[in-house]
PDB file of C-alpha atoms in Angstrom:
ATOM      1  CA  MET A   1      26.845  22.391   2.359  1.00  0.00           C
ATOM      2  CA  ILE A   2      28.525  21.287   5.534  1.00  0.00           C
ATOM      3  CA  ASN A   3      31.677  20.698   3.576  1.00  0.00           C
ATOM      4  CA  TYR A   4      31.767  24.400   2.543  1.00  0.00           C
ATOM      5  CA  PHE A   5      31.440  25.518   6.204  1.00  0.00           C
ATOM      6  CA  THR A   6      34.235  23.087   7.227  1.00  0.00           C
ATOM      7  CA  ASN A   7      36.487  24.075   4.415  1.00  0.00           C
ATOM      8  CA  PHE A   8      35.751  27.812   5.164  1.00  0.00           C
ATOM      9  CA  GLN A   9      36.832  27.254   8.865  1.00  0.00           C
ATOM     10  CA  LYS A  10      39.940  25.421   7.760  1.00  0.00           C
ATOM     11  CA  GLY A  11      40.713  28.344   5.368  1.00  0.00           C
ATOM     12  CA  GLN A  12      40.709  26.184   2.298  1.00  0.00           C
ATOM     13  CA  ILE A  13      38.206  28.388   0.438  1.00  0.00           C
ATOM     14  CA  SER A  14      38.024  32.104   0.123  1.00  0.00           C
ATOM     15  CA  ASN A  15      35.442  34.293   1.785  1.00  0.00           C
ATOM     16  CA  ALA A  16      33.841  35.152  -1.548  1.00  0.00           C
ATOM     17  CA  ASN A  17      33.708  31.651  -2.734  1.00  0.00           C
ATOM     18  CA  PHE A  18      32.112  30.663   0.627  1.00  0.00           C
ATOM     19  CA  LEU A  19      29.375  33.503   0.341  1.00  0.00           C
ATOM     20  CA  ASP A  20      28.695  32.438  -3.259  1.00  0.00           C
ATOM     21  CA  LYS A  21      27.930  28.860  -2.263  1.00  0.00           C
ATOM     22  CA  VAL A  22      26.005  29.830   0.793  1.00  0.00           C
ATOM     23  CA  ASN A  23      23.857  32.135  -1.251  1.00  0.00           C
ATOM     24  CA  TYR A  24      23.382  29.605  -3.900  1.00  0.00           C
ATOM     25  CA  TYR A  25      22.186  26.919  -1.434  1.00  0.00           C
ATOM     26  CA  ALA A  26      20.070  29.402   0.466  1.00  0.00           C
ATOM     27  CA  LEU A  27      18.206  30.336  -2.730  1.00  0.00           C
ATOM     28  CA  PHE A  28      17.969  26.650  -3.599  1.00  0.00           C
ATOM     29  CA  PHE A  29      16.197  25.920  -0.271  1.00  0.00           C
ATOM     30  CA  VAL A  30      13.940  28.927  -0.679  1.00  0.00           C
ATOM     31  CA  TYR A  31      12.826  27.712  -4.137  1.00  0.00           C
ATOM     32  CA  LEU A  32      12.450  24.194  -2.864  1.00  0.00           C
ATOM     33  CA  ALA A  33      10.194  25.545   0.005  1.00  0.00           C
ATOM     34  CA  ILE A  34       8.072  27.522  -2.441  1.00  0.00           C
ATOM     35  CA  ILE A  35       7.547  24.356  -4.669  1.00  0.00           C
ATOM     36  CA  VAL A  36       6.710  22.225  -1.579  1.00  0.00           C
ATOM     37  CA  PHE A  37       4.227  24.899  -0.381  1.00  0.00           C
ATOM     38  CA  PHE A  38       2.354  25.087  -3.727  1.00  0.00           C
ATOM     39  CA  SER A  39       2.389  21.273  -4.332  1.00  0.00           C
ATOM     40  CA  THR A  40       1.030  20.650  -0.923  1.00  0.00           C
ATOM     41  CA  TYR A  41      -1.690  23.296  -1.295  1.00  0.00           C
ATOM     42  CA  ILE A  42      -2.725  21.762  -4.700  1.00  0.00           C
ATOM     43  CA  TYR A  43      -2.928  18.144  -3.404  1.00  0.00           C
ATOM     44  CA  MET A  44      -4.715  19.140  -0.169  1.00  0.00           C
ATOM     45  CA  ALA A  45      -7.249  21.292  -2.144  1.00  0.00           C
ATOM     46  CA  ALA A  46      -7.808  18.336  -4.442  1.00  0.00           C
ATOM     47  CA  TRP A  47      -8.460  15.937  -1.578  1.00  0.00           C
ATOM     48  CA  VAL A  48     -10.679  18.467   0.186  1.00  0.00           C
ATOM     49  CA  TYR A  49     -12.658  18.891  -3.032  1.00  0.00           C
ATOM     50  CA  THR A  50     -12.958  15.075  -3.461  1.00  0.00           C
ATOM     51  CA  GLY A  51     -14.087  14.735   0.205  1.00  0.00           C
ATOM     52  CA  GLU A  52     -16.674  17.435  -0.389  1.00  0.00           C
ATOM     53  CA  ARG A  53     -18.080  15.798  -3.399  1.00  0.00           C
ATOM     54  CA  LEU A  54     -18.249  12.298  -1.899  1.00  0.00           C
ATOM     55  CA  THR A  55     -19.808  13.546   1.284  1.00  0.00           C
ATOM     56  CA  ARG A  56     -22.492  15.397  -0.874  1.00  0.00           C
ATOM     57  CA  GLN A  57     -23.271  12.327  -2.638  1.00  0.00           C
ATOM     58  CA  ILE A  58     -23.411  10.228   0.538  1.00  0.00           C
ATOM     59  CA  ARG A  59     -25.823  12.868   2.156  1.00  0.00           C
ATOM     60  CA  GLU A  60     -28.023  12.641  -0.957  1.00  0.00           C
ATOM     61  CA  ARG A  61     -28.217   8.881  -0.854  1.00  0.00           C
ATOM     62  CA  TYR A  62     -28.806   8.812   2.861  1.00  0.00           C
ATOM     63  CA  LEU A  63     -31.545  11.275   2.575  1.00  0.00           C
ATOM     64  CA  ARG A  64     -33.176   9.296  -0.238  1.00  0.00           C
ATOM     65  CA  SER A  65     -33.024   6.123   1.835  1.00  0.00           C
ATOM     66  CA  ILE A  66     -34.466   8.003   4.823  1.00  0.00           C
ATOM     67  CA  LEU A  67     -37.414   9.280   2.821  1.00  0.00           C
ATOM     68  CA  ARG A  68     -38.217   5.816   1.581  1.00  0.00           C
ATOM     69  CA  GLN A  69     -38.821   4.555   5.240  1.00  0.00           C
ATOM     70  CA  ASN A  70     -42.165   3.925   6.736  1.00  0.00           C
ATOM     71  CA  VAL A  71     -43.758   6.519   9.065  1.00  0.00           C
ATOM     72  CA  ALA A  72     -43.247   4.092  11.985  1.00  0.00           C
ATOM     73  CA  TYR A  73     -39.507   4.479  11.513  1.00  0.00           C
ATOM     74  CA  PHE A  74     -39.631   8.129  12.312  1.00  0.00           C
ATOM     75  CA  ASP A  75     -41.741   7.467  15.510  1.00  0.00           C
ATOM     76  CA  LYS A  76     -38.856   5.546  16.878  1.00  0.00           C
ATOM     77  CA  LEU A  77     -36.395   8.408  16.350  1.00  0.00           C
ATOM     78  CA  GLY A  78     -36.072  11.576  18.466  1.00  0.00           C
ATOM     79  CA  ALA A  79     -36.543  14.978  17.202  1.00  0.00           C
ATOM     80  CA  GLY A  80     -33.638  16.067  14.993  1.00  0.00           C
ATOM     81  CA  GLU A  81     -31.879  12.711  15.352  1.00  0.00           C
ATOM     82  CA  VAL A  82     -32.002  12.193  11.467  1.00  0.00           C
ATOM     83  CA  THR A  83     -30.333  15.502  10.781  1.00  0.00           C
ATOM     84  CA  THR A  84     -27.783  14.933  13.507  1.00  0.00           C
ATOM     85  CA  ARG A  85     -26.792  11.521  12.133  1.00  0.00           C
ATOM     86  CA  ILE A  86     -26.489  12.887   8.612  1.00  0.00           C
ATOM     87  CA  THR A  87     -24.364  15.711   9.780  1.00  0.00           C
ATOM     88  CA  SER A  88     -22.084  13.861  12.222  1.00  0.00           C
ATOM     89  CA  ASP A  89     -21.509  10.778  10.136  1.00  0.00           C
ATOM     90  CA  THR A  90     -20.780  12.638   6.879  1.00  0.00           C
ATOM     91  CA  HIS A  91     -18.576  15.016   8.720  1.00  0.00           C
ATOM     92  CA  LEU A  92     -16.438  11.983   9.938  1.00  0.00           C
ATOM     93  CA  ILE A  93     -16.316  10.606   6.370  1.00  0.00           C
ATOM     94  CA  GLN A  94     -15.317  13.924   4.976  1.00  0.00           C
ATOM     95  CA  ASP A  95     -12.669  14.495   7.638  1.00  0.00           C
ATOM     96  CA  GLY A  96     -11.178  11.060   6.842  1.00  0.00           C
ATOM     97  CA  ILE A  97     -11.199  11.473   3.137  1.00  0.00           C
ATOM     98  CA  SER A  98     -10.092  15.186   3.054  1.00  0.00           C
ATOM     99  CA  GLU A  99      -7.411  15.133   5.731  1.00  0.00           C
ATOM    100  CA  LYS A 100      -6.371  11.575   6.785  1.00  0.00           C
ATOM    101  CA  VAL A 101      -6.021  10.107   3.330  1.00  0.00           C
ATOM    102  CA  ALA A 102      -4.136  13.087   1.962  1.00  0.00           C
ATOM    103  CA  MET A 103      -1.771  13.119   4.993  1.00  0.00           C
ATOM    104  CA  SER A 104      -1.197   9.326   4.673  1.00  0.00           C
ATOM    105  CA  ILE A 105      -0.256   9.665   1.093  1.00  0.00           C
ATOM    106  CA  SER A 106       2.025  12.600   1.887  1.00  0.00           C
ATOM    107  CA  TYR A 107       3.789  10.795   4.727  1.00  0.00           C
ATOM    108  CA  ALA A 108       4.238   7.681   2.582  1.00  0.00           C
ATOM    109  CA  ALA A 109       5.698   9.730  -0.312  1.00  0.00           C
ATOM    110  CA  GLN A 110       8.051  11.490   2.145  1.00  0.00           C
ATOM    111  CA  PHE A 111       9.149   8.201   3.601  1.00  0.00           C
ATOM    112  CA  LEU A 112       9.882   6.638   0.182  1.00  0.00           C
ATOM    113  CA  SER A 113      11.684   9.684  -1.111  1.00  0.00           C
ATOM    114  CA  ALA A 114      13.808   9.861   1.985  1.00  0.00           C
ATOM    115  CA  PHE A 115      14.831   6.241   1.541  1.00  0.00           C
ATOM    116  CA  VAL A 116      15.607   6.848  -2.133  1.00  0.00           C
ATOM    117  CA  ILE A 117      17.851   9.741  -1.232  1.00  0.00           C
ATOM    118  CA  ALA A 118      19.446   7.729   1.595  1.00  0.00           C
ATOM    119  CA  PHE A 119      20.166   4.868  -0.760  1.00  0.00           C
ATOM    120  CA  ILE A 120      21.698   7.199  -3.186  1.00  0.00           C
ATOM    121  CA  LYS A 121      23.883   9.083  -0.662  1.00  0.00           C
ATOM    122  CA  SER A 122      24.986   6.147   1.593  1.00  0.00           C
ATOM    123  CA  TRP A 123      23.528   2.737   0.930  1.00  0.00           C
ATOM    124  CA  LYS A 124      25.494   1.088   3.797  1.00  0.00           C
ATOM    125  CA  MET A 125      24.160   3.532   6.409  1.00  0.00           C
ATOM    126  CA  THR A 126      20.687   2.982   5.000  1.00  0.00           C
ATOM    127  CA  LEU A 127      20.903  -0.775   5.385  1.00  0.00           C
ATOM    128  CA  VAL A 128      21.861  -0.197   8.955  1.00  0.00           C
ATOM    129  CA  ILE A 129      18.836   2.057   9.471  1.00  0.00           C
ATOM    130  CA  CYS A 130      16.604  -0.507   7.734  1.00  0.00           C
ATOM    131  CA  ALA A 131      17.494  -2.929  10.393  1.00  0.00           C
ATOM    132  CA  LEU A 132      15.891  -0.725  12.926  1.00  0.00           C
ATOM    133  CA  ILE A 133      12.601  -0.371  11.145  1.00  0.00           C
ATOM    134  CA  PRO A 134      11.088  -3.662  12.822  1.00  0.00           C
ATOM    135  CA  CYS A 135      12.046  -2.276  16.275  1.00  0.00           C
ATOM    136  CA  ILE A 136      10.399   1.067  15.682  1.00  0.00           C
ATOM    137  CA  SER A 137       7.257  -0.707  14.251  1.00  0.00           C
ATOM    138  CA  ILE A 138       7.019  -3.095  17.247  1.00  0.00           C
ATOM    139  CA  THR A 139       7.457  -0.125  19.613  1.00  0.00           C
ATOM    140  CA  SER A 140       4.831   2.003  17.939  1.00  0.00           C
ATOM    141  CA  THR A 141       2.367  -0.897  17.790  1.00  0.00           C
ATOM    142  CA  LEU A 142       2.865  -1.488  21.575  1.00  0.00           C
ATOM    143  CA  LEU A 143       2.489   2.164  22.341  1.00  0.00           C
ATOM    144  CA  ASN A 144      -0.719   2.329  20.379  1.00  0.00           C
ATOM    145  CA  LYS A 145      -2.124  -0.666  22.143  1.00  0.00           C
ATOM    146  CA  PHE A 146      -1.259   0.747  25.599  1.00  0.00           C
ATOM    147  CA  THR A 147      -2.665   4.153  24.615  1.00  0.00           C
ATOM    148  CA  ALA A 148      -5.869   2.498  23.574  1.00  0.00           C
ATOM    149  CA  ILE A 149      -6.150   0.485  26.791  1.00  0.00           C
ATOM    150  CA  PHE A 150      -5.505   3.490  29.025  1.00  0.00           C
ATOM    151  CA  MET A 151      -7.956   5.724  27.006  1.00  0.00           C
ATOM    152  CA  LYS A 152     -10.924   3.410  27.943  1.00  0.00           C
TER     153      LYS A 152
END
């Protein structure tokens, strides 16, 4: 697309040809955005549904195990502590399954597809960029450690 802008500025292509190419690529990106929107919606809905199902099963098993406890077990717990534990723990699990796993898969897929496209377009430049990946990884690891230390 940049080549068309450059050629248009140089006067190498006509105004009509330039507008045709810009319209074509604009529609291409609109269609691509629509496809990305619907595919993201579908996979996020699937992971949310999976998280809901797993959380429901965990709640049922947790409740069954609580009901098997002796009466003395409930004397040690405060009022409403069982329901608070069930709610908070399963919410964390659901949040992890529904959002975190789905986003991790999405980011990994974007990373891999970007590398495939980069290797197809310019494999030499991609190899140069690959040399920077260890530096970025070390920097992000150190940043996460320092953030964890300062959050305490």
